[in-house]
Coordinates of C-alpha atoms in Angstrom, one line a residue:
M1345 CA 70.1 -45.6 -51.3
S1346 CA 67.0 -45.1 -53.5
N1347 CA 66.0 -45.2 -57.2
V1348 CA 64.3 -42.0 -58.4
S1349 CA 61.2 -42.7 -60.6
T1350 CA 59.5 -39.4 -60.9
I1351 CA 60.1 -35.8 -59.9
F1352 CA 57.5 -33.0 -60.3
V1353 CA 56.8 -29.5 -59.0
F1354 CA 53.3 -28.0 -58.9
D1355 CA 51.5 -24.9 -57.8
I1356 CA 48.2 -25.7 -56.3
N1357 CA 47.0 -22.1 -56.7
R1358 CA 48.0 -21.5 -60.3
T1359 CA 45.2 -21.1 -62.8
P1360 CA 45.2 -21.1 -66.7
S1361 CA 44.9 -17.7 -68.5
S1362 CA 42.0 -18.8 -70.8
P1363 CA 38.5 -17.6 -69.7
N1364 CA 36.8 -20.9 -69.7
P1365 CA 39.4 -23.6 -69.1
T1366 CA 38.7 -27.3 -69.2
D1367 CA 39.6 -29.6 -66.3
E1368 CA 42.6 -30.8 -68.2
E1369 CA 43.8 -27.2 -68.7
V1370 CA 43.4 -26.5 -65.0
Q1371 CA 45.6 -29.5 -64.1
D1372 CA 48.2 -28.6 -66.8
A1373 CA 48.5 -25.0 -65.5
K1374 CA 49.3 -26.2 -62.0
L1375 CA 52.2 -28.5 -63.2
L1376 CA 55.4 -26.5 -63.3
Y1377 CA 57.7 -29.3 -64.1
Y1378 CA 57.6 -33.1 -64.6
Y1379 CA 60.4 -35.7 -64.9
P1380 CA 60.8 -37.8 -67.0
E1381 CA 59.3 -35.8 -69.8
H1382 CA 58.4 -38.9 -71.9
R1383 CA 55.5 -39.8 -69.6
E1384 CA 52.1 -39.6 -71.1
V1385 CA 50.0 -36.4 -70.4
E1386 CA 47.3 -38.5 -68.8
E1387 CA 49.7 -40.2 -66.4
R1388 CA 51.1 -36.8 -65.4
R1389 CA 47.6 -35.4 -64.6
S1390 CA 46.7 -38.6 -62.7
H1391 CA 49.9 -38.3 -60.6
L1392 CA 49.3 -34.7 -59.9
G1393 CA 45.6 -35.3 -59.1
L1394 CA 46.5 -38.0 -56.6
I1395 CA 48.9 -35.8 -54.6
E1396 CA 46.7 -32.7 -54.8
G1397 CA 43.7 -34.8 -53.5
L1398 CA 45.7 -36.1 -50.6
L1399 CA 46.8 -32.6 -49.6
V1400 CA 43.3 -31.2 -49.8
L1401 CA 41.9 -34.2 -47.9
L1402 CA 44.5 -34.1 -45.1
A1403 CA 44.0 -30.3 -44.7
S1404 CA 40.4 -30.9 -43.7
F1405 CA 41.5 -33.1 -40.8
T1406 CA 44.8 -31.6 -39.5
K1407 CA 47.2 -28.7 -39.9
H1408 CA 50.1 -31.2 -40.3
K1409 CA 51.5 -31.6 -43.8
I1410 CA 51.9 -35.0 -45.4
D1411 CA 55.6 -36.0 -45.7
F1412 CA 55.5 -39.3 -47.6
L1413 CA 53.2 -41.9 -49.0
R1414 CA 54.3 -45.6 -49.2
T1415 CA 52.8 -48.2 -51.5
K1416 CA 54.0 -51.7 -52.4
L1417 CA 56.2 -50.5 -55.3
F1418 CA 56.9 -46.8 -54.6
T1419 CA 57.5 -44.3 -51.9
T1420 CA 56.5 -40.7 -52.6
T1421 CA 58.1 -37.9 -50.7
I1422 CA 56.3 -34.5 -50.6
S1423 CA 57.9 -31.2 -49.5
E1424 CA 56.3 -27.8 -49.6
W1425 CA 58.6 -25.3 -51.3
C1426 CA 56.8 -22.1 -50.7
D1427 CA 53.1 -21.2 -50.2
G1428 CA 51.1 -23.6 -52.4
I1429 CA 54.1 -24.9 -54.3
Y1430 CA 55.2 -28.5 -53.7
L1431 CA 58.2 -30.6 -54.7
V1432 CA 57.3 -34.3 -55.1
V1433 CA 59.7 -37.2 -55.7
C1434 CA 58.7 -40.8 -56.2
F1435 CA 61.2 -43.4 -55.3
K1436 CA 61.0 -47.0 -56.5
N1437 CA 61.2 -49.4 -53.5
E1438 CA 64.0 -52.0 -53.5
E1439 CA 63.1 -55.6 -53.8
N1440 CA 64.9 -56.4 -50.6
S1441 CA 63.6 -53.3 -48.8
W1442 CA 62.0 -55.4 -46.1
N1443 CA 65.5 -56.5 -44.9
E1444 CA 66.1 -53.8 -42.4
M1445 CA 69.7 -54.8 -41.7
A1446 CA 70.6 -54.4 -45.4
E1447 CA 70.8 -50.7 -45.0
Y1448 CA 68.7 -48.0 -43.3
S1449 CA 65.4 -49.0 -41.9
H1450 CA 62.2 -47.8 -43.7
H1451 CA 61.9 -44.9 -41.2
W1452 CA 65.4 -43.6 -41.8
K1453 CA 65.1 -44.0 -45.6
H1454 CA 61.9 -41.9 -45.6
Y1455 CA 63.5 -39.3 -43.3
I1456 CA 66.7 -39.1 -45.4
T1457 CA 64.8 -38.8 -48.7
K1458 CA 63.0 -35.9 -47.0
V1459 CA 66.3 -34.3 -46.2
V1460 CA 67.4 -34.8 -49.8
L1461 CA 64.4 -32.8 -51.0
E1462 CA 65.1 -30.0 -48.4
N1463 CA 68.7 -29.8 -49.6
A1464 CA 67.6 -29.7 -53.2
K1465 CA 65.4 -26.7 -52.5
K1466 CA 68.1 -25.0 -50.6
V1467 CA 70.9 -25.5 -53.2
F1468 CA 68.6 -24.7 -56.1
E1469 CA 67.8 -21.2 -54.6
L1470 CA 71.4 -20.7 -53.8
L1471 CA 72.3 -21.3 -57.5
Y1472 CA 69.3 -19.8 -59.2
G1473 CA 67.6 -17.4 -56.7
P1474 CA 64.4 -17.7 -54.7
L1475 CA 61.7 -19.7 -56.6
Y1476 CA 59.0 -17.2 -55.8
D1477 CA 61.1 -14.4 -57.3
L1478 CA 61.8 -16.4 -60.4
L1479 CA 58.1 -17.1 -61.0
H1480 CA 57.2 -13.4 -60.5
A1481 CA 60.2 -11.8 -62.2
S1482 CA 59.2 -8.4 -63.6
G1483 CA 61.2 -8.8 -66.8
G1484 CA 58.8 -11.3 -68.4
N1485 CA 55.2 -12.4 -68.4
A1486 CA 53.9 -15.4 -66.3
S1487 CA 54.3 -17.8 -69.2
S1488 CA 57.9 -16.9 -70.0
N1489 CA 58.8 -17.0 -66.2
V1490 CA 57.4 -20.5 -65.9
E1491 CA 59.3 -21.7 -68.9
H1492 CA 62.5 -20.2 -67.5
V1493 CA 61.9 -22.0 -64.2
R1494 CA 61.1 -25.2 -66.0
R1495 CA 64.4 -25.1 -67.8
A1496 CA 66.2 -24.4 -64.4
F1497 CA 64.4 -27.4 -62.8
E1498 CA 65.4 -29.6 -65.8
D1499 CA 68.9 -28.4 -65.4
F1500 CA 69.2 -29.1 -61.7
L1501 CA 66.6 -31.4 -60.1
P1502 CA 67.1 -34.8 -61.8
S1503 CA 70.9 -34.7 -61.5
F1504 CA 71.0 -33.4 -58.0
I1505 CA 68.2 -35.6 -56.5
T1506 CA 69.3 -38.7 -58.4
K1507 CA 72.9 -38.4 -57.2
A1508 CA 72.0 -37.4 -53.6
A1509 CA 69.4 -40.2 -53.3
G1510 CA 71.8 -42.7 -54.9
D1511 CA 74.6 -42.0 -52.5
S1512 CA 75.0 -43.7 -49.1
F1513 CA 74.0 -40.5 -47.2
H1514 CA 75.7 -40.4 -43.8
I1515 CA 73.1 -40.4 -41.1
L1516 CA 74.7 -37.5 -39.3
N1517 CA 74.2 -35.3 -42.4
I1518 CA 70.4 -35.4 -41.9
W1519 CA 70.7 -32.7 -39.2
N1520 CA 70.4 -29.2 -40.5
A1521 CA 73.7 -28.3 -39.1
S1522 CA 77.4 -27.8 -40.0
Y1523 CA 80.4 -29.4 -38.4
K1524 CA 82.1 -26.8 -36.2
S1525 CA 85.9 -26.6 -35.8
H1526 CA 87.2 -26.7 -32.3
A1527 CA 90.6 -25.2 -33.2
G1528 CA 92.6 -23.4 -30.6
A1529 CA 92.2 -19.7 -29.9
L1530 CA 95.5 -18.9 -31.6
S1531 CA 94.6 -20.7 -34.7
A1532 CA 91.2 -19.0 -34.8
L1533 CA 93.0 -15.6 -34.4
D1534 CA 95.4 -16.5 -37.2
A1535 CA 92.4 -17.3 -39.5
Q1536 CA 90.8 -14.0 -38.7
A1537 CA 94.0 -12.0 -39.3
L1538 CA 94.6 -13.7 -42.6
I1539 CA 91.1 -13.0 -43.9
A1540 CA 91.2 -9.4 -42.7
D1541 CA 94.5 -8.9 -44.6
L1542 CA 92.9 -10.6 -47.7
C1543 CA 89.8 -8.4 -47.6
S1544 CA 91.9 -5.2 -47.3
E1545 CA 94.0 -6.3 -50.3
F1546 CA 91.1 -7.4 -52.5
E1547 CA 87.9 -5.4 -52.6
A1548 CA 86.3 -8.1 -54.7
V1549 CA 86.0 -10.3 -51.6
H1550 CA 82.5 -9.8 -50.2
D1551 CA 82.1 -12.8 -47.8
Y1552 CA 84.0 -15.9 -46.9
I1553 CA 84.0 -19.2 -45.1
F1554 CA 87.1 -21.0 -43.8
I1555 CA 86.6 -24.8 -43.7
H1556 CA 89.2 -27.2 -42.2
N1557 CA 88.7 -30.9 -42.4
K1558 CA 85.0 -30.3 -43.3
E1559 CA 84.5 -28.2 -40.2
V1560 CA 83.7 -24.5 -40.2
L1561 CA 86.6 -22.5 -38.8
H1562 CA 85.4 -19.0 -39.5
S1563 CA 82.6 -17.3 -41.5
S1564 CA 81.3 -13.8 -42.3
L1565 CA 77.9 -15.1 -43.5
D1566 CA 74.7 -15.3 -41.6
L1567 CA 73.8 -18.7 -40.3
D1568 CA 71.2 -19.7 -43.0
N1569 CA 73.4 -18.6 -46.0
M1570 CA 76.4 -20.3 -44.5
L1571 CA 74.5 -23.5 -44.1
A1572 CA 73.3 -23.3 -47.7
L1573 CA 76.8 -23.0 -49.0
Y1574 CA 78.1 -25.7 -46.5
T1575 CA 75.3 -28.1 -47.7
Y1576 CA 76.3 -27.5 -51.4
L1577 CA 80.0 -27.7 -51.0
I1578 CA 80.6 -30.2 -48.2
K1579 CA 77.5 -32.4 -47.8
H1580 CA 76.9 -32.7 -51.5
Q1581 CA 80.5 -32.0 -52.6
G1582 CA 79.5 -29.2 -55.0
S1583 CA 78.0 -31.8 -57.4
V1584 CA 75.0 -30.8 -59.6
S1585 CA 76.4 -31.8 -63.0
C1586 CA 74.0 -32.8 -65.8
Q1587 CA 73.3 -36.5 -66.3
H1588 CA 73.3 -36.3 -70.1
P1589 CA 75.8 -33.6 -71.2
N1590 CA 75.7 -34.9 -74.8
A1591 CA 72.1 -34.0 -75.1
I1592 CA 72.6 -30.4 -74.0
T1593 CA 71.6 -27.8 -76.6
D1594 CA 70.9 -24.6 -74.5
V1595 CA 74.0 -22.4 -73.8
Q1596 CA 72.9 -21.7 -70.3
V1597 CA 72.3 -25.4 -69.6
S1598 CA 75.8 -26.2 -70.9
K1599 CA 77.3 -24.1 -68.2
Q1600 CA 75.7 -26.3 -65.6
R1601 CA 78.7 -28.6 -65.7
E1602 CA 80.8 -25.8 -64.2
L1603 CA 78.8 -26.1 -61.0
C1604 CA 80.4 -29.5 -60.1
M1605 CA 83.7 -29.5 -58.2
K1606 CA 86.4 -31.8 -59.1
P1607 CA 87.7 -33.6 -56.0
L1608 CA 91.3 -33.2 -55.2
A1609 CA 93.5 -36.2 -56.1
D1610 CA 95.5 -37.9 -53.4
G1611 CA 98.5 -35.6 -52.5
E1612 CA 97.2 -32.7 -54.5
G1613 CA 97.1 -29.4 -52.8
V1614 CA 99.7 -30.3 -50.1
G1615 CA 102.2 -27.5 -49.5
E1616 CA 100.7 -25.0 -52.0
A1617 CA 97.5 -23.3 -52.6
H1618 CA 95.2 -24.4 -55.5
I1619 CA 92.1 -23.0 -57.1
M1620 CA 89.3 -25.5 -56.9
K1621 CA 88.5 -26.7 -60.4
S1622 CA 85.3 -27.9 -62.0
E1623 CA 84.9 -31.3 -63.7
S1624 CA 85.6 -29.6 -67.1
G1625 CA 89.0 -28.4 -65.8
D1626 CA 88.1 -24.7 -65.5
A1627 CA 88.0 -22.8 -62.3
F1628 CA 85.1 -23.7 -60.1
S1629 CA 83.2 -20.4 -60.1
P1630 CA 79.4 -20.7 -60.3
K1631 CA 77.2 -17.8 -59.6
V1632 CA 75.3 -18.0 -56.3
H1633 CA 72.5 -15.9 -54.9
I1634 CA 72.8 -14.5 -51.4
N1635 CA 70.2 -12.1 -50.0
G1636 CA 69.1 -11.0 -53.5
Q1637 CA 72.6 -10.4 -54.8
A1638 CA 74.6 -12.5 -57.3
Y1639 CA 78.2 -13.4 -56.6
H1640 CA 80.9 -15.6 -58.1
L1641 CA 81.7 -18.5 -55.8
G1642 CA 85.4 -19.4 -55.7
V1643 CA 87.4 -21.9 -53.5
V1644 CA 91.1 -21.7 -52.8
C1645 CA 92.4 -24.9 -51.1
M1646 CA 95.5 -26.2 -49.5
G1647 CA 95.3 -29.8 -48.3
D1648 CA 92.1 -30.1 -46.2
L1649 CA 91.9 -26.3 -45.7
Y1650 CA 89.3 -24.5 -47.9
L1651 CA 88.8 -20.8 -48.2
V1652 CA 85.3 -20.3 -49.8
L1653 CA 84.9 -16.8 -51.3
L1654 CA 82.0 -14.8 -52.6
L1655 CA 83.4 -12.4 -55.2
H1656 CA 82.1 -9.2 -56.8
C1657 CA 84.3 -8.9 -59.9
D1658 CA 84.2 -9.0 -63.7
D1659 CA 87.2 -11.3 -64.3
V1660 CA 86.8 -14.0 -61.7
M1661 CA 89.7 -16.2 -63.0
F1662 CA 92.2 -13.3 -62.7
T1663 CA 90.9 -12.4 -59.3
L1664 CA 91.1 -16.0 -58.0
S1665 CA 94.7 -16.3 -59.4
S1666 CA 95.8 -13.1 -57.7
I1667 CA 94.2 -14.3 -54.4
K1668 CA 95.9 -17.7 -54.8
E1669 CA 99.3 -16.0 -55.3
Y1670 CA 98.7 -13.8 -52.3
L1671 CA 97.8 -16.6 -50.0
S1672 CA 100.7 -18.7 -51.1
G1673 CA 103.3 -15.9 -50.7
A1674 CA 102.1 -14.2 -47.5
P1675 CA 104.1 -15.1 -44.4
N1676 CA 100.9 -15.7 -42.5
G1677 CA 99.2 -17.3 -45.5
M1678 CA 97.4 -20.7 -45.8
A1679 CA 100.5 -22.8 -45.2
A1680 CA 101.1 -21.1 -41.8
L1681 CA 97.5 -21.4 -40.9
L1682 CA 97.3 -25.1 -41.9
K1683 CA 100.4 -25.8 -39.8
S1684 CA 98.9 -24.1 -36.7
L1685 CA 95.6 -25.9 -36.9
S1686 CA 95.3 -28.9 -34.6
H1687 CA 92.5 -30.7 -32.9
T1688 CA 92.2 -31.3 -29.1
P1689 CA 93.0 -35.0 -28.6
V1690 CA 90.0 -37.1 -27.6
A1691 CA 90.1 -40.7 -26.3
S1692 CA 89.7 -42.9 -29.4
K1693 CA 87.3 -45.4 -27.7
L1694 CA 84.6 -42.7 -27.1
R1695 CA 81.6 -42.3 -29.4
T1696 CA 80.0 -38.9 -28.9
V1697 CA 77.6 -36.6 -30.7
S1698 CA 77.1 -32.9 -29.7
L1699 CA 74.4 -30.6 -31.1
N1700 CA 73.8 -26.9 -30.7
S1701 CA 70.4 -25.7 -31.9
V1702 CA 71.4 -22.1 -31.4
T1703 CA 74.4 -22.1 -33.8
K1704 CA 73.1 -25.1 -35.8
T1705 CA 76.4 -27.0 -35.3
I1706 CA 77.1 -30.6 -34.8
R1707 CA 80.2 -32.5 -33.7
S1708 CA 80.9 -36.2 -33.6
V1709 CA 83.7 -38.5 -32.4
G1710 CA 83.9 -42.1 -33.5
Y1711 CA 81.3 -42.0 -36.2
N1712 CA 83.4 -41.3 -39.3
D1713 CA 82.7 -44.8 -40.6
V1714 CA 79.2 -46.1 -39.9
D1715 CA 79.0 -49.8 -39.5
E1716 CA 75.9 -51.8 -38.4
K1717 CA 76.6 -51.2 -34.7
A1718 CA 77.3 -47.5 -35.1
L1719 CA 74.2 -47.1 -37.2
R1720 CA 71.9 -48.5 -34.5
E1721 CA 73.6 -46.2 -31.9
L1722 CA 72.9 -43.2 -34.2
Q1723 CA 69.3 -44.3 -34.6
I1724 CA 68.9 -44.3 -30.8
I1725 CA 70.5 -40.9 -30.6
R1726 CA 68.2 -39.6 -33.3
G1727 CA 65.2 -41.1 -31.4
I1728 CA 66.2 -39.4 -28.1
H1729 CA 66.7 -36.1 -30.0
H1730 CA 63.0 -36.4 -31.2
L1731 CA 61.9 -36.9 -27.6
I1732 CA 63.9 -33.9 -26.5
E1733 CA 62.5 -31.7 -29.3
S1734 CA 58.9 -32.6 -28.3
S1735 CA 59.5 -32.3 -24.5
L1736 CA 62.1 -29.5 -24.1
E1737 CA 60.7 -28.3 -20.8
V1738 CA 60.5 -31.9 -19.3
I1739 CA 63.6 -33.8 -20.4
T1740 CA 67.1 -32.6 -19.2
R1741 CA 68.9 -35.9 -18.9
M1742 CA 68.2 -39.4 -20.2
H1743 CA 70.0 -42.8 -20.1
V1744 CA 68.7 -45.4 -22.6
R1745 CA 69.7 -49.1 -22.5
S1746 CA 69.6 -51.3 -25.6
K1747 CA 71.3 -54.4 -27.0
Q1748 CA 74.1 -52.1 -28.2
G1749 CA 74.8 -50.9 -24.6
W1750 CA 73.9 -47.5 -23.1
C1751 CA 73.3 -44.1 -24.6
S1752 CA 73.4 -41.1 -22.2
A1753 CA 72.0 -37.7 -23.1
K1754 CA 72.0 -34.2 -21.6
V1755 CA 70.2 -31.1 -22.8
S1756 CA 70.8 -27.6 -21.6
N1757 CA 70.1 -24.2 -23.2
G1758 CA 69.6 -25.6 -26.7
R1759 CA 72.7 -27.8 -26.4
E1760 CA 72.6 -31.6 -26.5
M1761 CA 75.4 -34.0 -25.6
Y1762 CA 75.3 -37.8 -26.3
L1763 CA 77.7 -40.4 -25.1
T1764 CA 77.4 -44.1 -26.0
L1765 CA 78.9 -46.8 -23.8
P1766 CA 79.1 -50.3 -25.4
S1767 CA 78.7 -52.4 -22.3
E1768 CA 75.1 -53.3 -21.4
S1769 CA 76.2 -54.9 -18.2
L1770 CA 76.9 -51.5 -16.6
S1771 CA 74.4 -50.4 -13.9
L1772 CA 72.5 -47.1 -14.2
T1773 CA 74.7 -45.7 -11.4
D1774 CA 77.9 -46.6 -13.3
V1775 CA 76.6 -45.1 -16.5
S1776 CA 75.5 -41.9 -14.8
G1777 CA 78.9 -41.6 -13.1
A1778 CA 80.8 -42.3 -16.4
F1779 CA 78.8 -39.6 -18.2
N1780 CA 79.5 -37.1 -15.4
D1781 CA 83.2 -37.9 -15.6
F1782 CA 83.2 -37.5 -19.4
V1783 CA 81.6 -34.0 -19.2
K1784 CA 83.9 -32.9 -16.4
T1785 CA 87.1 -34.2 -18.2
F1786 CA 86.4 -33.2 -21.8
L1787 CA 84.0 -30.3 -21.6
G1788 CA 84.7 -28.7 -18.2
G1789 CA 81.1 -29.0 -17.2
I1790 CA 79.8 -26.9 -20.1
Y1791 CA 77.8 -28.6 -22.8
F1792 CA 79.0 -28.0 -26.3
I1793 CA 79.9 -24.3 -26.5

């Protein structure tokens, strides 16, 4: 999608420790991290000074933050991490970037790169802890804390952002939401019974998420922490491996490769439980930070059913192996649950998107593969969503006609439903009637519960 040219993090409020610092020392103190490191010091200072100047200038006119800056050669995306600390990524513009039909339009590219930065911050703090706490850790002085954070940034940011920005990021993933499973009540009860038995058998299990076919079936975590894990494991496939493992010298950095899941091969995991492995072949068990506590993250999978576990234990491999054996042997184990899971049939010709801002969930039908037509439909849906967000008390229903056909939308109690109809020859009355019939038939008159 985009080529990463520069990544840097700076603290606009940080000052040097020397009593009479020079202007250069003041700028150097603010810069917490810069990639690539071979850039000249003067170029780094110039880059930092440009962004800092824009932030200060903009603050004198408006309370709104600057999101991105586009020039002929580069697009710079800016995201505030915490008070006064900014993550900045510079992307090199493609030569054919003016061809909107080649991929996403400029607007969507900018928006998606913004999402990549937000996900980078979220996953970094999941794996390393809150940035503010790292910079103000009581165990070391300010200089050693900054050096520790710099190594963590070097360990994580280039590989994660380069991979995420280089992938063809699905447009539906730009919402800060997880896919929600609409399994039957009996299947949901089976999942709850299985995890209740597992927790009573293994005290090491602290929290869990059941994910089936990339949809959240059941979770014990609060919404924000669940979304952070979902973003890491599902949206970015647990991938934060180092770009240059041969150049690794630090012991802690070398363990970074263990943070990358190895995708299941075709046919693997069918009929029996497996422990998710890392790219190095060992158990996938990185440490994650949830509400100030560190846990081992383990995943036991069977087919497209994943049980994500937060474990408090000394021997994580032994614990995961014991859990795998238990889930494989129990009469109501993963095999029985996987067999009971089924999705409510939906007419294959329908294209729908449902959003719930209360539970931060999303559901789509007909958009697994995004071709040119589907992309334009999703752009229209996203545009309507922006209008709804800015006019919540005004807009309750909308029908939009375009060259692609019609898109109907309804909003109620934080829930949004979108239905696209490919025929532009339909009248507004026909479209409204078709939308009402759709809601009545498939949702019983209740929008996305």
